[in-house]
Structure formats: structure tokens, C-alpha cells
Short mmCIF file of C-alpha atoms in Angstrom, two decimals:
data_model
loop_
_atom_site.label_atom_id
_atom_site.label_comp_id
_atom_site.label_asym_id
_atom_site.label_seq_id
_atom_site.Cartn_x
_atom_site.Cartn_y
_atom_site.Cartn_z
CA UNK A 1 48.74 41.04 1.51
CA UNK A 2 50.25 39.17 -1.45
CA UNK A 3 50.27 35.91 0.53
CA UNK A 4 46.58 36.40 1.34
CA UNK A 5 45.80 36.94 -2.33
CA UNK A 6 47.90 33.93 -3.28
CA UNK A 7 46.20 31.68 -0.72
CA UNK A 8 42.76 32.82 -1.87
CA UNK A 9 43.59 32.17 -5.52
CA UNK A 10 45.03 28.74 -4.73
CA UNK A 11 41.99 27.81 -2.65
CA UNK A 12 39.55 28.83 -5.37
CA UNK A 13 41.64 27.07 -8.01
CA UNK A 14 41.67 23.85 -5.99
CA UNK A 15 37.88 24.05 -5.63
CA UNK A 16 37.32 24.70 -9.33
CA UNK A 17 39.85 22.05 -10.32
CA UNK A 18 38.20 19.51 -8.02
CA UNK A 19 34.83 20.13 -9.66
CA UNK A 20 36.47 19.80 -13.07
CA UNK A 21 38.20 16.52 -12.22
CA UNK A 22 34.96 15.12 -10.81
CA UNK A 23 33.14 16.06 -14.01
CA UNK A 24 35.84 14.43 -16.12
CA UNK A 25 35.54 11.28 -14.01
CA UNK A 26 31.79 11.24 -14.67
CA UNK A 27 32.39 11.69 -18.40
CA UNK A 28 32.44 7.90 -18.70
CA UNK A 29 28.67 8.08 -18.10
CA UNK A 30 27.79 11.15 -20.13
CA UNK A 31 29.86 13.31 -22.47
CA UNK A 32 27.88 16.41 -21.48
CA UNK A 33 30.05 16.80 -18.37
CA UNK A 34 33.29 16.16 -20.20
CA UNK A 35 33.58 19.59 -21.82
CA UNK A 36 32.51 21.34 -18.61
CA UNK A 37 35.08 19.40 -16.60
CA UNK A 38 37.89 20.20 -19.00
CA UNK A 39 36.93 23.88 -18.90
CA UNK A 40 37.07 23.93 -15.11
CA UNK A 41 40.47 22.21 -15.10
CA UNK A 42 41.83 24.67 -17.65
CA UNK A 43 40.66 27.55 -15.48
CA UNK A 44 42.10 26.01 -12.32
CA UNK A 45 45.60 25.19 -13.58
CA UNK A 46 46.63 28.79 -14.46
CA UNK A 47 45.12 29.92 -11.15
CA UNK A 48 47.14 27.35 -9.22
CA UNK A 49 50.32 28.34 -11.03
CA UNK A 50 49.73 32.03 -10.32
CA UNK A 51 48.88 31.45 -6.66
CA UNK A 52 51.83 29.18 -5.89
CA UNK A 53 54.22 31.51 -7.72
CA UNK A 54 53.00 34.44 -5.63
CA UNK A 55 53.24 32.61 -2.29
CA UNK A 56 56.26 33.79 -0.27
CA UNK A 57 57.49 35.85 -3.24
CA UNK A 58 56.73 39.09 -1.39
CA UNK A 59 56.82 38.50 2.38
CA UNK A 60 55.03 40.74 4.86
CA UNK A 61 56.59 44.18 5.06
CA UNK A 62 58.14 43.98 1.59
CA UNK A 63 58.40 47.17 -0.42
CA UNK A 64 55.91 48.06 -3.11
CA UNK A 65 58.59 47.40 -5.70
CA UNK A 66 59.03 43.87 -4.34
CA UNK A 67 55.28 43.29 -4.28
CA UNK A 68 54.87 44.59 -7.82
CA UNK A 69 57.70 42.41 -9.06
CA UNK A 70 56.18 39.36 -7.35
CA UNK A 71 52.78 39.96 -8.96
CA UNK A 72 54.40 40.46 -12.36
CA UNK A 73 56.42 37.25 -12.10
CA UNK A 74 53.39 35.29 -10.85
CA UNK A 75 51.38 36.62 -13.78
CA UNK A 76 54.04 35.38 -16.22
CA UNK A 77 53.95 31.96 -14.58
CA UNK A 78 50.15 31.91 -14.75
CA UNK A 79 50.13 32.89 -18.43
CA UNK A 80 52.69 30.20 -19.20
CA UNK A 81 50.58 27.59 -17.44
CA UNK A 82 47.50 28.82 -19.30
CA UNK A 83 49.19 28.45 -22.68
CA UNK A 84 50.53 25.02 -21.73
CA UNK A 85 47.24 23.60 -20.46
CA UNK A 86 45.11 25.12 -23.21
CA UNK A 87 47.57 24.05 -25.90
CA UNK A 88 47.71 20.47 -24.61
CA UNK A 89 43.91 20.41 -24.49
CA UNK A 90 43.75 21.58 -28.09
CA UNK A 91 46.09 18.86 -29.31
CA UNK A 92 44.36 16.15 -27.26
CA UNK A 93 40.82 17.11 -28.24
CA UNK A 94 41.64 17.16 -31.93
CA UNK A 95 42.49 13.48 -31.50
CA UNK A 96 39.70 12.50 -29.10
CA UNK A 97 36.83 14.52 -30.54
CA UNK A 98 37.54 15.15 -34.24
CA UNK A 99 33.86 14.92 -35.23
CA UNK A 100 32.85 17.65 -32.81
CA UNK A 101 35.79 19.77 -33.93
CA UNK A 102 34.89 19.52 -37.61
CA UNK A 103 31.21 20.01 -36.77
CA UNK A 104 31.90 23.25 -34.93
CA UNK A 105 34.59 24.76 -37.13
CA UNK A 106 33.85 23.12 -40.48
CA UNK A 107 31.49 24.03 -43.32
CA UNK A 108 28.17 22.27 -43.88
CA UNK A 109 27.75 20.99 -47.41
CA UNK A 110 26.65 18.06 -49.57
CA UNK A 111 29.25 15.30 -50.00
CA UNK A 112 29.17 12.97 -53.00
CA UNK A 113 29.85 9.34 -52.07
CA UNK A 114 28.68 7.52 -55.21
CA UNK A 115 32.25 6.82 -56.34
CA UNK A 116 33.83 6.67 -52.87
CA UNK A 117 35.40 3.59 -51.34
CA UNK A 118 33.47 3.04 -48.09
CA UNK A 119 34.79 0.55 -45.58
CA UNK A 120 34.04 -0.44 -42.00
CA UNK A 121 36.03 1.46 -39.40
CA UNK A 122 35.63 1.50 -35.62
CA UNK A 123 32.96 -0.04 -33.44
CA UNK A 124 32.30 2.15 -30.42
CA UNK A 125 31.83 0.20 -27.21
CA UNK A 126 29.79 2.80 -25.29
CA UNK A 127 26.98 2.75 -27.86
CA UNK A 128 25.78 0.43 -30.61
CA UNK A 129 27.41 2.53 -33.30
CA UNK A 130 29.91 1.78 -36.00
CA UNK A 131 31.85 4.21 -38.15
CA UNK A 132 32.45 3.82 -41.85
CA UNK A 133 35.09 5.72 -43.79
CA UNK A 134 34.42 6.74 -47.38
CA UNK A 135 37.73 7.51 -49.04
CA UNK A 136 37.56 9.53 -52.23
CA UNK A 137 34.38 11.43 -51.34
CA UNK A 138 34.03 14.82 -53.03
CA UNK A 139 32.45 18.12 -52.04
CA UNK A 140 32.44 21.81 -52.87
CA UNK A 141 33.88 24.11 -50.21
CA UNK A 142 35.27 27.63 -50.44
CA UNK A 143 34.29 27.76 -54.10
CA UNK A 144 36.29 24.74 -55.24
CA UNK A 145 35.93 20.99 -55.57
CA UNK A 146 37.73 19.02 -52.87
CA UNK A 147 38.33 15.32 -52.31
CA UNK A 148 38.85 13.64 -48.96
CA UNK A 149 37.56 11.18 -46.41
CA UNK A 150 33.99 11.18 -45.10
CA UNK A 151 33.17 9.48 -41.80
CA UNK A 152 29.56 8.40 -41.37
CA UNK A 153 27.36 5.96 -39.46
CA UNK A 154 26.71 2.45 -40.68
CA UNK A 155 22.97 3.08 -41.17
CA UNK A 156 23.74 5.99 -43.46
CA UNK A 157 25.34 3.66 -45.97
CA UNK A 158 21.88 2.35 -46.81
CA UNK A 159 20.94 5.85 -47.91
CA UNK A 160 23.45 5.57 -50.74
CA UNK A 161 20.94 3.41 -52.58
CA UNK A 162 18.50 6.32 -52.70
CA UNK A 163 20.87 9.28 -53.04
CA UNK A 164 24.39 9.99 -54.19
CA UNK A 165 25.10 12.69 -51.61
CA UNK A 166 25.18 12.92 -47.83
CA UNK A 167 24.95 16.14 -45.83
CA UNK A 168 28.10 16.62 -43.79
CA UNK A 169 30.51 19.03 -42.16
CA UNK A 170 33.86 19.35 -43.91
CA UNK A 171 37.17 20.91 -42.95
CA UNK A 172 40.23 20.70 -45.19
CA UNK A 173 40.22 17.10 -46.51
CA UNK A 174 38.18 15.63 -43.65
CA UNK A 175 34.41 15.33 -43.39
CA UNK A 176 31.84 14.00 -40.91
CA UNK A 177 28.19 13.42 -41.69
CA UNK A 178 25.66 15.55 -39.85
CA UNK A 179 24.29 12.45 -38.10
CA UNK A 180 27.81 11.41 -37.06
CA UNK A 181 28.54 14.81 -35.58
CA UNK A 182 25.24 14.95 -33.73
CA UNK A 183 25.11 17.53 -30.98
CA UNK A 184 28.41 19.36 -30.76
CA UNK A 185 29.71 19.19 -27.21
CA UNK A 186 31.91 21.74 -25.48
CA UNK A 187 34.87 19.43 -26.19
CA UNK A 188 34.98 21.06 -29.61
CA UNK A 189 35.84 24.47 -28.18
CA UNK A 190 39.05 23.11 -26.73
CA UNK A 191 39.85 21.25 -29.94
CA UNK A 192 39.98 24.65 -31.59
CA UNK A 193 42.74 25.99 -29.36
CA UNK A 194 45.79 26.64 -31.57
CA UNK A 195 49.09 24.80 -31.26
CA UNK A 196 51.01 28.04 -30.77
CA UNK A 197 49.53 28.29 -27.26
CA UNK A 198 51.44 25.15 -26.32
CA UNK A 199 54.62 26.25 -28.08
CA UNK A 200 54.51 29.69 -26.45
CA UNK A 201 53.34 28.46 -23.05
CA UNK A 202 56.34 26.23 -22.36
CA UNK A 203 59.08 28.90 -22.66
CA UNK A 204 56.93 31.52 -20.91
CA UNK A 205 56.32 29.17 -17.99
CA UNK A 206 60.01 28.28 -17.80
CA UNK A 207 61.02 31.94 -17.91
CA UNK A 208 58.52 32.78 -15.19
CA UNK A 209 59.83 30.05 -12.89
CA UNK A 210 63.43 31.17 -13.40
CA UNK A 211 62.45 34.78 -12.72
CA UNK A 212 60.62 33.79 -9.52
CA UNK A 213 63.61 31.82 -8.31
CA UNK A 214 65.91 34.78 -8.89
CA UNK A 215 63.42 37.12 -7.25
CA UNK A 216 63.23 35.06 -4.08
CA UNK A 217 67.00 34.54 -3.96
CA UNK A 218 67.88 38.20 -4.60
CA UNK A 219 65.60 40.01 -2.19
CA UNK A 220 66.45 38.39 1.11
CA UNK A 221 65.13 40.19 4.21
CA UNK A 222 67.79 42.32 5.90
CA UNK A 223 67.52 40.30 9.13
CA UNK A 224 68.69 37.17 7.32
CA UNK A 225 71.75 38.79 5.67
#
């Protein structure tokens, strides 16, 4: 029974993971699929880990104690893989999609740029868009005045001649203009996954693999002894 469950979980995980990888591959054309693809992959990886850990851990005819132990160990492996994949996604998406992250988790406010030092930053190749960084921008957040860096689009710099503030999302000492953030994609959800998931996932996964190895080595069928 446990092998049937394991095979079913692995099969479903492969299917979900395949859809996720295909969506990530198509992300070069549209970012809408990128967040969906990453979500599917992060669902599939823990499922694969659980299924493979359960395979052959409780052979046919094994006692209920053996079956229960196999499920428990496979669950530990699956949770470790979940923490590892979600934690890695969180770290990666903070680097790849910082604007979406700040737009989703930050505070919307008015940022003063009249005295900021604004310089040209990165030209994006997938769209005719250039980023500018305004160092020394100021804003009020959480009841206090803060200073940091505001990232905005090149066309927004012209607005500085008519106004001294730009509406933006801010988080800590980092800010992104509302136009720069645009529509927040589902990338941002994964950027919000905490680092402790990664730090906890690695030892949990290692412990689960060691426990599975000992489980398989200890309970050898009587016919093979």
C-alpha cells in the first residue's frame, strides 16, 4: 500500500513539476507565467522527496509499525525539501524581483526626491525601459522620517520639474516608484519566504535521509536474514 501511495505521489509531482518547468521556460516571453511556474515547482519538489523517500521503505507485508515509521520518515524528508526549495526561492526572488517584493510587502507613501542624487542605472533589454536610482530620497514611514534609495523609471525624472515628490512603495531603506512596480506578479509571494525556511530545511532534509537509510537497513525481511 505504501509503495502505491509513493508511486502516485511521485507521478503527480512529476506532472506538476513538468507544468511548472514549462511555465518557467515560457517566462522569457511573459512574466505572468513565471510566478505560476515557480509555484508548481515548489509544490512538486516536496512531493517528489516524500514519494521517493516512501518507496521501498515499507515493503509489502510489513507491519503497521514499519509502515507508520516509513510514512513519518518520508514526511520529514518532504518537509525538509519544502523548506529548502521555498527558502532558496525566497532568497533568489529577493534578488530577481525586488520591485515586486517591495510593492507587495512595502508601504505606499510619498517620496521626496528634490534633494536626491538621481543617476542612470540599468537598461532592461526585454523592454524599452531604463531604471534610475535616486540616492538620498526621503519619506515618512512607520511614523518617522527615513532616507534611502528610490528606483524609478527614466520618464518619471521629468516629473521632478513639476513636483518634488513621487508616489512609491518603500520597505526599510529601499523604495520603488508605483510606476516602476507596476502590476505585482506572483514572483513577489516567493520573495517573501523567510530565510529560516532554508536554514531549517537543510538539516531537516539531512536528518530525514539518514533516518530513512537506517530504517531500510534495520528492518530487513526475515527471508533475507
